[in-house]
Amino acid sequence: MVMVEDDIFRALADPTRRAIFEKLADGCMNASALREGMAISQPAMSQHLAVLRGAGLVRQTRQGRFVNYDVDPAGVALIAQWLAKYRAYWPARVDALKAVLKEMDQ
Amino acid sequence: MVMVEDDIFRALADPTRRAIFEKLADGCMNASALREGMAISQPAMSQHLAVLRGAGLVRQTRQGRFVNYDVDPAGVALIAQWLAKYRAYWPARVDALKAVLKEMDQ
DNA sequence: ACCATAGATAAGCAGATGCTTATGTGAACC
DNA sequence: GGTTCACATAAGCATCTGCTTATCTATGGT
């Protein structure tokens, strides 16, 4: 038994790590680019990325000397799946969700 | 600046606390009922519930000597809102979501 | 072959976290 | 008023986390 959600939520619990993950929401980026404007040391960034990767939230691809990171859809899907347990508690947002889906159809 | 998501994800990072929260997904329950089958001391439960409440994930209502806890829709909505940033990464689940919405319409 | 650059890993440490036991508070019942 | 039950809070402590500095690995350029 692996309890994937443990790693996911623990990874997202740290504000710095969540900021990194949210940066990646806009698209693929390498570790150095991620550090820009973040007041974080290189080892710290590397450690955070390792945690995010261990949680299945982020994937890495070597490209020369750089390592590109991007959001792992599998991890996001797991969160969405977990959140689905509580869909009964956000009926007020149904309309907003509908709009999102309509938008995605086009 | 309060950074609500900080408290939310920190609260959900603990497996025991997540188990409690998931129990409440099925409906309102008091602290003693929540402890059943959980191998957790009374103070520990109380502390966990305090953290969940502080994060806005759970509400409490006194009913005589008991305190009933239930999921706070506001907290769930915040997670859904946060997750919406990543909707581009789970297109495979659009159909499932549509089914959910159709079901909610009825 | 040498050096520079991007990133990972190791070790150590200050602060946070979750548990414990003990005690406090509040409501019901006699 | 006193006792019991449901829960909260306090204090202490072992463990975990995230940072730091130092060092290692890997790739590219010359």
Coordinates of N, CA and C in Angstrom, one line a residue, chain A:
Chain A
M1 N 0.8 -1.2 0.0 CA 0.0 0.0 0.0 C 0.9 1.3 0.0
V2 N 0.6 2.1 -0.9 CA 1.6 3.2 -1.2 C 1.1 4.6 -0.7
M3 N -0.2 4.8 -0.6 CA -0.7 6.1 -0.2 C -0.1 7.2 -0.9
V4 N -0.4 7.4 -2.2 CA 0.1 8.4 -3.1 C -0.3 9.8 -2.6
E5 N -1.5 9.9 -2.1 CA -2.0 11.2 -1.7 C -1.1 11.8 -0.6
D6 N -0.6 10.9 0.2 CA 0.3 11.4 1.3 C 1.4 12.3 0.7
D7 N 2.1 11.8 -0.3 CA 3.2 12.5 -0.9 C 2.7 13.8 -1.6
I8 N 1.6 13.6 -2.2 CA 1.0 14.8 -3.0 C 0.7 15.9 -2.0
F9 N 0.0 15.7 -1.0 CA -0.4 16.8 -0.1 C 0.8 17.3 0.7
R10 N 1.6 16.4 1.1 CA 2.8 16.8 1.8 C 3.7 17.7 1.0
A11 N 3.8 17.4 -0.3 CA 4.6 18.2 -1.2 C 3.9 19.6 -1.4
L12 N 2.6 19.7 -1.4 CA 1.9 20.9 -1.7 C 1.8 21.7 -0.4
A13 N 2.1 21.1 0.7 CA 1.9 21.8 2.0 C 2.9 23.0 2.2
D14 N 4.1 22.8 1.6 CA 5.1 23.8 1.7 C 4.8 25.0 0.7
P15 N 4.8 26.2 1.2 CA 4.4 27.4 0.3 C 5.4 27.6 -0.8
T16 N 6.7 27.4 -0.5 CA 7.7 27.6 -1.6 C 7.5 26.5 -2.7
R17 N 7.3 25.3 -2.3 CA 7.1 24.2 -3.3 C 5.8 24.5 -4.1
R18 N 4.8 25.0 -3.4 CA 3.5 25.3 -4.1 C 3.8 26.4 -5.1
A19 N 4.6 27.4 -4.8 CA 4.9 28.5 -5.7 C 5.6 27.9 -6.9
I20 N 6.5 27.0 -6.7 CA 7.3 26.4 -7.8 C 6.3 25.7 -8.7
F21 N 5.4 24.9 -8.1 CA 4.5 24.1 -8.9 C 3.5 25.0 -9.7
E22 N 3.2 26.1 -9.1 CA 2.2 27.0 -9.8 C 2.9 27.8 -10.9
K23 N 4.3 28.0 -10.8 CA 5.0 28.5 -11.9 C 5.0 27.6 -13.1
L24 N 5.1 26.3 -12.7 CA 5.1 25.3 -13.8 C 3.7 25.1 -14.5
A25 N 2.7 25.6 -13.8 CA 1.3 25.5 -14.4 C 1.3 26.3 -15.7
D26 N 2.2 27.3 -15.8 CA 2.2 28.1 -17.1 C 3.0 27.5 -18.2
G27 N 3.7 26.4 -17.8 CA 4.5 25.7 -18.8 C 5.8 25.2 -18.3
C28 N 6.4 24.5 -19.2 CA 7.7 23.8 -18.9 C 8.8 24.9 -18.6
M29 N 9.7 24.5 -17.6 CA 10.8 25.4 -17.2 C 11.9 24.6 -16.6
N30 N 13.1 25.1 -16.7 CA 14.3 24.4 -16.1 C 14.5 25.0 -14.7
A31 N 15.3 24.3 -13.9 CA 15.5 24.6 -12.5 C 16.0 26.1 -12.3
S32 N 16.9 26.5 -13.2 CA 17.5 27.9 -13.1 C 16.4 28.9 -13.3
A33 N 15.6 28.7 -14.4 CA 14.5 29.6 -14.7 C 13.5 29.7 -13.5
L34 N 13.3 28.6 -12.9 CA 12.3 28.5 -11.8 C 12.8 29.4 -10.6
R35 N 14.2 29.4 -10.4 CA 14.7 30.2 -9.3 C 14.6 31.7 -9.4
E36 N 14.5 32.2 -10.7 CA 14.4 33.6 -10.9 C 13.3 34.3 -10.1
G37 N 13.7 35.3 -9.3 CA 12.8 36.1 -8.5 C 12.2 35.3 -7.4
M38 N 12.9 34.3 -6.9 CA 12.3 33.4 -5.8 C 13.1 33.4 -4.5
A39 N 14.3 34.1 -4.5 CA 15.1 34.2 -3.2 C 15.2 32.8 -2.6
I40 N 15.7 31.9 -3.4 CA 15.9 30.5 -3.0 C 17.2 30.0 -3.5
S41 N 18.0 29.2 -2.6 CA 19.3 28.7 -3.0 C 19.1 27.6 -4.0
Q42 N 20.2 27.3 -4.7 CA 20.1 26.3 -5.8 C 19.9 24.9 -5.1
P43 N 20.5 24.5 -4.0 CA 20.2 23.2 -3.5 C 18.8 23.1 -3.0
A44 N 18.3 24.2 -2.4 CA 16.9 24.2 -1.9 C 15.9 23.9 -3.1
M45 N 16.2 24.6 -4.2 CA 15.3 24.4 -5.4 C 15.4 22.9 -5.8
S46 N 16.6 22.4 -5.8 CA 16.8 21.0 -6.3 C 16.1 20.1 -5.3
Q47 N 16.1 20.3 -4.1 CA 15.4 19.5 -3.1 C 13.9 19.5 -3.2
H48 N 13.4 20.8 -3.4 CA 12.0 20.9 -3.6 C 11.5 20.2 -4.9
L49 N 12.3 20.3 -5.9 CA 11.9 19.6 -7.2 C 11.9 18.1 -7.0
A50 N 12.8 17.7 -6.2 CA 12.9 16.2 -5.9 C 11.7 15.7 -5.2
V51 N 11.2 16.5 -4.3 CA 10.0 16.2 -3.5 C 8.8 16.2 -4.4
L52 N 8.7 17.2 -5.3 CA 7.5 17.3 -6.2 C 7.5 16.2 -7.2
R53 N 8.7 15.8 -7.6 CA 8.9 14.7 -8.5 C 8.5 13.4 -7.8
G54 N 8.9 13.2 -6.6 CA 8.6 12.0 -5.8 C 7.1 11.9 -5.6
A55 N 6.4 13.0 -5.6 CA 5.0 13.0 -5.3 C 4.2 12.7 -6.6
G56 N 5.0 12.7 -7.8 CA 4.3 12.5 -9.0 C 3.6 13.7 -9.6
L57 N 4.0 14.9 -9.0 CA 3.4 16.1 -9.5 C 4.1 16.8 -10.6
V58 N 5.4 16.3 -10.8 CA 6.3 17.0 -11.8 C 7.1 15.9 -12.5
R59 N 7.4 16.2 -13.7 CA 8.3 15.3 -14.5 C 9.5 16.1 -14.9
Q60 N 10.6 15.3 -15.2 CA 11.8 16.0 -15.6 C 12.4 15.4 -16.9
T61 N 13.0 16.3 -17.7 CA 13.6 15.8 -19.0 C 14.9 16.6 -19.1
R62 N 16.0 15.8 -19.3 CA 17.3 16.4 -19.5 C 17.3 17.0 -20.9
Q63 N 17.9 18.2 -21.0 CA 18.1 18.8 -22.3 C 19.5 19.5 -22.3
G64 N 20.5 18.8 -22.6 CA 21.8 19.3 -22.5 C 22.2 19.4 -21.1
R65 N 22.7 20.6 -20.7 CA 23.1 20.8 -19.3 C 21.9 21.1 -18.4
F66 N 20.8 21.4 -19.0 CA 19.6 21.8 -18.3 C 18.6 20.7 -18.1
V67 N 17.9 20.8 -17.0 CA 16.8 19.8 -16.8 C 15.5 20.5 -16.8
N68 N 14.7 20.2 -17.7 CA 13.3 20.8 -17.8 C 12.3 20.1 -17.0
Y69 N 11.5 20.9 -16.3 CA 10.5 20.3 -15.4 C 9.1 20.8 -16.0
D70 N 8.2 19.9 -15.9 CA 6.8 20.3 -16.2 C 5.8 19.5 -15.4
V71 N 4.6 20.0 -15.3 CA 3.5 19.4 -14.5 C 3.2 18.0 -15.0
D72 N 3.1 17.1 -14.1 CA 2.7 15.7 -14.5 C 1.2 15.6 -14.4
P73 N 0.5 15.4 -15.5 CA -1.0 15.3 -15.5 C -1.5 14.2 -14.6
A74 N -0.7 13.2 -14.4 CA -1.2 12.1 -13.5 C -1.4 12.5 -12.1
G75 N -0.4 13.4 -11.6 CA -0.6 13.9 -10.3 C -1.8 14.8 -10.1
V76 N -2.0 15.7 -11.1 CA -3.1 16.6 -11.1 C -4.4 15.8 -11.1
A77 N -4.4 14.7 -11.9 CA -5.6 13.9 -12.0 C -6.0 13.3 -10.7
L78 N -4.9 12.9 -9.9 CA -5.1 12.2 -8.6 C -5.8 13.2 -7.6
I79 N -5.3 14.5 -7.7 CA -5.9 15.5 -6.8 C -7.4 15.7 -7.2
A80 N -7.6 15.8 -8.5 CA -9.0 16.0 -9.0 C -9.9 14.8 -8.5
Q81 N -9.3 13.6 -8.6 CA -10.0 12.4 -8.2 C -10.4 12.4 -6.7
W82 N -9.4 12.8 -5.9 CA -9.6 12.9 -4.5 C -10.7 14.0 -4.2
L83 N -10.6 15.1 -4.9 CA -11.5 16.2 -4.6 C -12.9 15.8 -5.0
A84 N -13.1 14.9 -5.9 CA -14.4 14.5 -6.4 C -15.2 14.0 -5.2
K85 N -14.6 13.4 -4.2 CA -15.3 13.0 -3.0 C -16.2 14.1 -2.4
Y86 N -15.8 15.3 -2.6 CA -16.4 16.4 -2.0 C -17.3 17.3 -2.9
R87 N -17.6 16.7 -4.1 CA -18.3 17.5 -5.1 C -19.7 17.9 -4.6
A88 N -20.2 17.1 -3.6 CA -21.5 17.5 -3.0 C -21.5 18.8 -2.3
Y89 N -20.3 19.2 -1.9 CA -20.1 20.4 -1.1 C -19.8 21.7 -1.9
W90 N -19.8 21.6 -3.2 CA -19.6 22.8 -3.9 C -20.6 23.0 -5.1
P91 N -21.9 22.9 -4.8 CA -22.9 23.0 -5.8 C -22.9 24.4 -6.4
A92 N -22.5 25.4 -5.6 CA -22.5 26.8 -6.0 C -21.6 27.0 -7.2
R93 N -20.6 26.1 -7.4 CA -19.6 26.3 -8.5 C -20.0 25.6 -9.7
V94 N -21.1 24.9 -9.7 CA -21.5 24.1 -10.9 C -21.5 24.9 -12.1
D95 N -22.1 26.1 -12.1 CA -22.2 26.9 -13.2 C -20.8 27.3 -13.8
A96 N -19.9 27.7 -12.9 CA -18.6 28.0 -13.3 C -17.9 26.9 -14.0
L97 N -18.1 25.7 -13.4 CA -17.5 24.5 -14.0 C -18.1 24.2 -15.4
K98 N -19.4 24.4 -15.5 CA -20.0 24.2 -16.8 C -19.4 25.1 -17.9
A99 N -19.1 26.4 -17.5 CA -18.5 27.3 -18.4 C -17.1 26.9 -18.8
V100 N -16.4 26.3 -17.8 CA -15.0 25.8 -18.1 C -15.1 24.7 -19.2
L101 N -16.1 23.8 -19.0 CA -16.2 22.6 -19.9 C -16.6 23.1 -21.3
K102 N -17.5 24.1 -21.3 CA -17.9 24.6 -22.6 C -16.8 25.2 -23.4
E103 N -16.0 25.9 -22.6 CA -14.8 26.5 -23.2 C -13.8 25.5 -23.7
M104 N -13.7 24.4 -23.0 CA -12.8 23.3 -23.4 C -13.2 22.6 -24.6
D105 N -14.5 22.6 -24.9 CA -15.1 21.9 -26.0 C -14.7 22.6 -27.3
Q106 N -14.4 23.9 -27.2 CA -14.1 24.6 -28.5 C -12.6 24.6 -28.9

